[in-house]
Amino acid sequence: MRSIVRAVCPVLDRVVAYSALAAVGCGGSGSMSPQVPISVSVVTSTVVVSQNGTPVIVQILIDSTSETALVSLRGLPTGVQEAYAASDTSPSGTLTFTANTTATPGTYMPTVTVNSAGQMASTSFMLAVVPGTKAGTLQSAAP
């Protein structure tokens, strides 16, 4: 019995030592730094699009540790289309809105949702669909 214990003990010592290294890590305290939260904002608080199809371009700011992001919008009325274009160096970029004659004039509150760096962030803004030729952006968001 004594020879079996001696043969097993060195193996157990190594298992315990490897387990300790795995728990602590090599050369570190074993703790991970917290993940920096992402954020998204639309530079313009109110976007006005005309039913005449004139594109309106709005800047979207995405603060993330990643250079890529998935951007989605919900709450756009029927007849209003959007297109997202990221910049070359960051996920921030532009949203382009166009409305056609089937878009019902009125005020809407769409939500932009961004997935980046394994996280999600959302923001809402006001979208006004107007008849005729009036289009553009109003009221910059407060800094």
PDB file of C-alpha atoms in Angstrom:
ATOM      1  CA  MET A   1       0.000   0.000   0.000  1.00  0.00           C
ATOM      2  CA  ARG A   2       2.877   2.321   0.782  1.00  0.00           C
ATOM      3  CA  SER A   3       4.317   2.091  -2.744  1.00  0.00           C
ATOM      4  CA  ILE A   4       0.952   3.010  -4.300  1.00  0.00           C
ATOM      5  CA  VAL A   5       0.637   6.139  -2.137  1.00  0.00           C
ATOM      6  CA  ARG A   6       4.167   7.235  -3.061  1.00  0.00           C
ATOM      7  CA  ALA A   7       3.455   6.770  -6.759  1.00  0.00           C
ATOM      8  CA  VAL A   8       0.146   8.659  -6.593  1.00  0.00           C
ATOM      9  CA  CYS A   9       1.321  11.569  -4.397  1.00  0.00           C
ATOM     10  CA  PRO A  10       3.735  13.079  -6.970  1.00  0.00           C
ATOM     11  CA  VAL A  11       0.924  13.001  -9.533  1.00  0.00           C
ATOM     12  CA  LEU A  12      -1.473  14.675  -7.091  1.00  0.00           C
ATOM     13  CA  ASP A  13       1.151  17.309  -6.269  1.00  0.00           C
ATOM     14  CA  ARG A  14       1.387  18.187  -9.987  1.00  0.00           C
ATOM     15  CA  VAL A  15      -2.398  18.304 -10.384  1.00  0.00           C
ATOM     16  CA  VAL A  16      -2.670  20.676  -7.417  1.00  0.00           C
ATOM     17  CA  ALA A  17       0.161  22.849  -8.767  1.00  0.00           C
ATOM     18  CA  TYR A  18      -1.415  23.037 -12.268  1.00  0.00           C
ATOM     19  CA  SER A  19      -4.799  23.846 -10.762  1.00  0.00           C
ATOM     20  CA  ALA A  20      -3.264  26.692  -8.765  1.00  0.00           C
ATOM     21  CA  LEU A  21      -1.630  28.100 -11.922  1.00  0.00           C
ATOM     22  CA  ALA A  22      -4.898  27.912 -13.814  1.00  0.00           C
ATOM     23  CA  ALA A  23      -6.781  29.688 -11.025  1.00  0.00           C
ATOM     24  CA  VAL A  24      -4.257  32.504 -10.599  1.00  0.00           C
ATOM     25  CA  GLY A  25      -2.936  32.797 -14.138  1.00  0.00           C
ATOM     26  CA  CYS A  26       0.616  33.371 -15.205  1.00  0.00           C
ATOM     27  CA  GLY A  27       2.183  36.590 -14.007  1.00  0.00           C
ATOM     28  CA  GLY A  28      -1.039  38.323 -13.005  1.00  0.00           C
ATOM     29  CA  SER A  29      -3.427  38.786 -10.189  1.00  0.00           C
ATOM     30  CA  GLY A  30      -6.021  36.542 -11.813  1.00  0.00           C
ATOM     31  CA  SER A  31      -8.568  39.323 -12.171  1.00  0.00           C
ATOM     32  CA  MET A  32      -9.932  40.659 -15.429  1.00  0.00           C
ATOM     33  CA  SER A  33     -10.436  44.355 -16.047  1.00  0.00           C
ATOM     34  CA  PRO A  34     -14.089  45.405 -16.358  1.00  0.00           C
ATOM     35  CA  GLN A  35     -15.532  45.829 -19.838  1.00  0.00           C
ATOM     36  CA  VAL A  36     -15.957  49.450 -20.964  1.00  0.00           C
ATOM     37  CA  PRO A  37     -19.626  50.073 -21.803  1.00  0.00           C
ATOM     38  CA  ILE A  38     -20.518  51.179 -25.344  1.00  0.00           C
ATOM     39  CA  SER A  39     -22.744  54.146 -26.141  1.00  0.00           C
ATOM     40  CA  VAL A  40     -24.660  55.474 -29.121  1.00  0.00           C
ATOM     41  CA  SER A  41     -26.073  58.909 -29.877  1.00  0.00           C
ATOM     42  CA  VAL A  42     -27.664  60.646 -32.834  1.00  0.00           C
ATOM     43  CA  VAL A  43     -26.125  64.101 -33.240  1.00  0.00           C
ATOM     44  CA  THR A  44     -29.466  65.641 -34.239  1.00  0.00           C
ATOM     45  CA  SER A  45     -32.380  65.340 -31.833  1.00  0.00           C
ATOM     46  CA  THR A  46     -35.020  65.933 -34.539  1.00  0.00           C
ATOM     47  CA  VAL A  47     -34.749  64.669 -38.110  1.00  0.00           C
ATOM     48  CA  VAL A  48     -37.160  66.045 -40.725  1.00  0.00           C
ATOM     49  CA  VAL A  49     -37.718  64.068 -43.931  1.00  0.00           C
ATOM     50  CA  SER A  50     -39.927  65.067 -46.829  1.00  0.00           C
ATOM     51  CA  GLN A  51     -42.172  62.769 -48.829  1.00  0.00           C
ATOM     52  CA  ASN A  52     -40.392  63.980 -51.967  1.00  0.00           C
ATOM     53  CA  GLY A  53     -37.543  61.457 -51.561  1.00  0.00           C
ATOM     54  CA  THR A  54     -34.774  63.931 -50.726  1.00  0.00           C
ATOM     55  CA  PRO A  55     -32.164  62.087 -48.603  1.00  0.00           C
ATOM     56  CA  VAL A  56     -31.399  63.486 -45.152  1.00  0.00           C
ATOM     57  CA  ILE A  57     -28.018  62.534 -43.674  1.00  0.00           C
ATOM     58  CA  VAL A  58     -27.531  62.463 -39.903  1.00  0.00           C
ATOM     59  CA  GLN A  59     -24.354  61.687 -37.972  1.00  0.00           C
ATOM     60  CA  ILE A  60     -24.421  58.757 -35.514  1.00  0.00           C
ATOM     61  CA  LEU A  61     -21.754  58.527 -32.804  1.00  0.00           C
ATOM     62  CA  ILE A  62     -20.830  55.083 -31.480  1.00  0.00           C
ATOM     63  CA  ASP A  63     -18.309  54.835 -28.657  1.00  0.00           C
ATOM     64  CA  SER A  64     -16.893  51.311 -28.546  1.00  0.00           C
ATOM     65  CA  THR A  65     -13.613  49.493 -28.098  1.00  0.00           C
ATOM     66  CA  SER A  66     -14.374  47.670 -31.360  1.00  0.00           C
ATOM     67  CA  GLU A  67     -14.038  49.117 -34.853  1.00  0.00           C
ATOM     68  CA  THR A  68     -17.225  47.391 -35.999  1.00  0.00           C
ATOM     69  CA  ALA A  69     -20.868  47.557 -35.012  1.00  0.00           C
ATOM     70  CA  LEU A  70     -24.222  46.167 -36.058  1.00  0.00           C
ATOM     71  CA  VAL A  71     -26.736  49.007 -36.290  1.00  0.00           C
ATOM     72  CA  SER A  72     -30.483  48.490 -36.483  1.00  0.00           C
ATOM     73  CA  LEU A  73     -33.473  50.818 -36.381  1.00  0.00           C
ATOM     74  CA  ARG A  74     -37.015  50.106 -35.296  1.00  0.00           C
ATOM     75  CA  GLY A  75     -40.035  52.348 -35.201  1.00  0.00           C
ATOM     76  CA  LEU A  76     -39.657  53.889 -38.662  1.00  0.00           C
ATOM     77  CA  PRO A  77     -42.973  54.528 -40.377  1.00  0.00           C
ATOM     78  CA  THR A  78     -43.879  52.736 -43.607  1.00  0.00           C
ATOM     79  CA  GLY A  79     -42.426  54.589 -46.576  1.00  0.00           C
ATOM     80  CA  VAL A  80     -39.280  55.759 -44.742  1.00  0.00           C
ATOM     81  CA  GLN A  81     -36.022  53.960 -45.498  1.00  0.00           C
ATOM     82  CA  GLU A  82     -32.693  54.272 -43.740  1.00  0.00           C
ATOM     83  CA  ALA A  83     -29.125  53.323 -44.608  1.00  0.00           C
ATOM     84  CA  TYR A  84     -26.176  53.173 -42.191  1.00  0.00           C
ATOM     85  CA  ALA A  85     -22.629  53.843 -43.352  1.00  0.00           C
ATOM     86  CA  ALA A  86     -19.716  53.443 -40.919  1.00  0.00           C
ATOM     87  CA  SER A  87     -16.570  55.527 -41.158  1.00  0.00           C
ATOM     88  CA  ASP A  88     -13.312  53.869 -42.204  1.00  0.00           C
ATOM     89  CA  THR A  89     -11.774  54.000 -38.721  1.00  0.00           C
ATOM     90  CA  SER A  90     -14.641  53.601 -36.238  1.00  0.00           C
ATOM     91  CA  PRO A  91     -18.211  52.331 -36.023  1.00  0.00           C
ATOM     92  CA  SER A  92     -19.485  55.939 -35.943  1.00  0.00           C
ATOM     93  CA  GLY A  93     -20.825  57.141 -39.252  1.00  0.00           C
ATOM     94  CA  THR A  94     -24.014  58.354 -40.882  1.00  0.00           C
ATOM     95  CA  LEU A  95     -27.660  57.397 -41.142  1.00  0.00           C
ATOM     96  CA  THR A  96     -29.392  58.433 -44.351  1.00  0.00           C
ATOM     97  CA  PHE A  97     -33.177  58.723 -44.317  1.00  0.00           C
ATOM     98  CA  THR A  98     -35.481  58.997 -47.325  1.00  0.00           C
ATOM     99  CA  ALA A  99     -39.265  59.105 -47.422  1.00  0.00           C
ATOM    100  CA  ASN A 100     -41.590  58.472 -50.326  1.00  0.00           C
ATOM    101  CA  THR A 101     -45.184  59.530 -50.910  1.00  0.00           C
ATOM    102  CA  THR A 102     -46.552  56.497 -49.006  1.00  0.00           C
ATOM    103  CA  ALA A 103     -44.963  57.762 -45.754  1.00  0.00           C
ATOM    104  CA  THR A 104     -47.653  59.177 -43.485  1.00  0.00           C
ATOM    105  CA  PRO A 105     -46.836  62.720 -42.338  1.00  0.00           C
ATOM    106  CA  GLY A 106     -46.383  62.942 -38.582  1.00  0.00           C
ATOM    107  CA  THR A 107     -43.913  62.660 -35.722  1.00  0.00           C
ATOM    108  CA  TYR A 108     -42.280  59.364 -34.771  1.00  0.00           C
ATOM    109  CA  MET A 109     -39.743  58.188 -32.160  1.00  0.00           C
ATOM    110  CA  PRO A 110     -37.501  55.545 -33.796  1.00  0.00           C
ATOM    111  CA  THR A 111     -34.876  53.680 -31.751  1.00  0.00           C
ATOM    112  CA  VAL A 112     -31.320  53.011 -32.904  1.00  0.00           C
ATOM    113  CA  THR A 113     -29.787  49.859 -31.406  1.00  0.00           C
ATOM    114  CA  VAL A 114     -26.070  49.097 -31.682  1.00  0.00           C
ATOM    115  CA  ASN A 115     -24.310  45.793 -30.989  1.00  0.00           C
ATOM    116  CA  SER A 116     -20.545  46.134 -30.647  1.00  0.00           C
ATOM    117  CA  ALA A 117     -17.779  44.568 -28.556  1.00  0.00           C
ATOM    118  CA  GLY A 118     -20.258  42.013 -27.214  1.00  0.00           C
ATOM    119  CA  GLN A 119     -22.551  44.715 -25.828  1.00  0.00           C
ATOM    120  CA  MET A 120     -25.713  46.557 -26.812  1.00  0.00           C
ATOM    121  CA  ALA A 121     -26.740  50.227 -26.525  1.00  0.00           C
ATOM    122  CA  SER A 122     -29.828  52.118 -27.735  1.00  0.00           C
ATOM    123  CA  THR A 123     -31.064  55.666 -28.178  1.00  0.00           C
ATOM    124  CA  SER A 124     -34.215  57.261 -29.550  1.00  0.00           C
ATOM    125  CA  PHE A 125     -34.703  60.430 -31.559  1.00  0.00           C
ATOM    126  CA  MET A 126     -37.582  62.355 -33.097  1.00  0.00           C
ATOM    127  CA  LEU A 127     -38.358  61.824 -36.801  1.00  0.00           C
ATOM    128  CA  ALA A 128     -40.842  64.113 -38.543  1.00  0.00           C
ATOM    129  CA  VAL A 129     -42.259  63.211 -41.947  1.00  0.00           C
ATOM    130  CA  VAL A 130     -43.519  66.297 -43.777  1.00  0.00           C
ATOM    131  CA  PRO A 131     -45.345  66.681 -47.083  1.00  0.00           C
ATOM    132  CA  GLY A 132     -43.845  68.703 -49.921  1.00  0.00           C
ATOM    133  CA  THR A 133     -40.257  69.876 -50.176  1.00  0.00           C
ATOM    134  CA  LYS A 134     -39.333  70.743 -46.588  1.00  0.00           C
ATOM    135  CA  ALA A 135     -36.535  68.484 -45.361  1.00  0.00           C
ATOM    136  CA  GLY A 136     -33.413  68.621 -43.245  1.00  0.00           C
ATOM    137  CA  THR A 137     -32.499  68.436 -39.609  1.00  0.00           C
ATOM    138  CA  LEU A 138     -33.576  70.534 -36.661  1.00  0.00           C
ATOM    139  CA  GLN A 139     -32.281  71.070 -33.136  1.00  0.00           C
ATOM    140  CA  SER A 140     -28.878  69.625 -32.443  1.00  0.00           C
ATOM    141  CA  ALA A 141     -28.768  67.363 -29.416  1.00  0.00           C
ATOM    142  CA  ALA A 142     -27.446  68.939 -26.244  1.00  0.00           C
ATOM    143  CA  PRO A 143     -23.761  68.156 -25.677  1.00  0.00           C
TER     144      PRO A 143
END
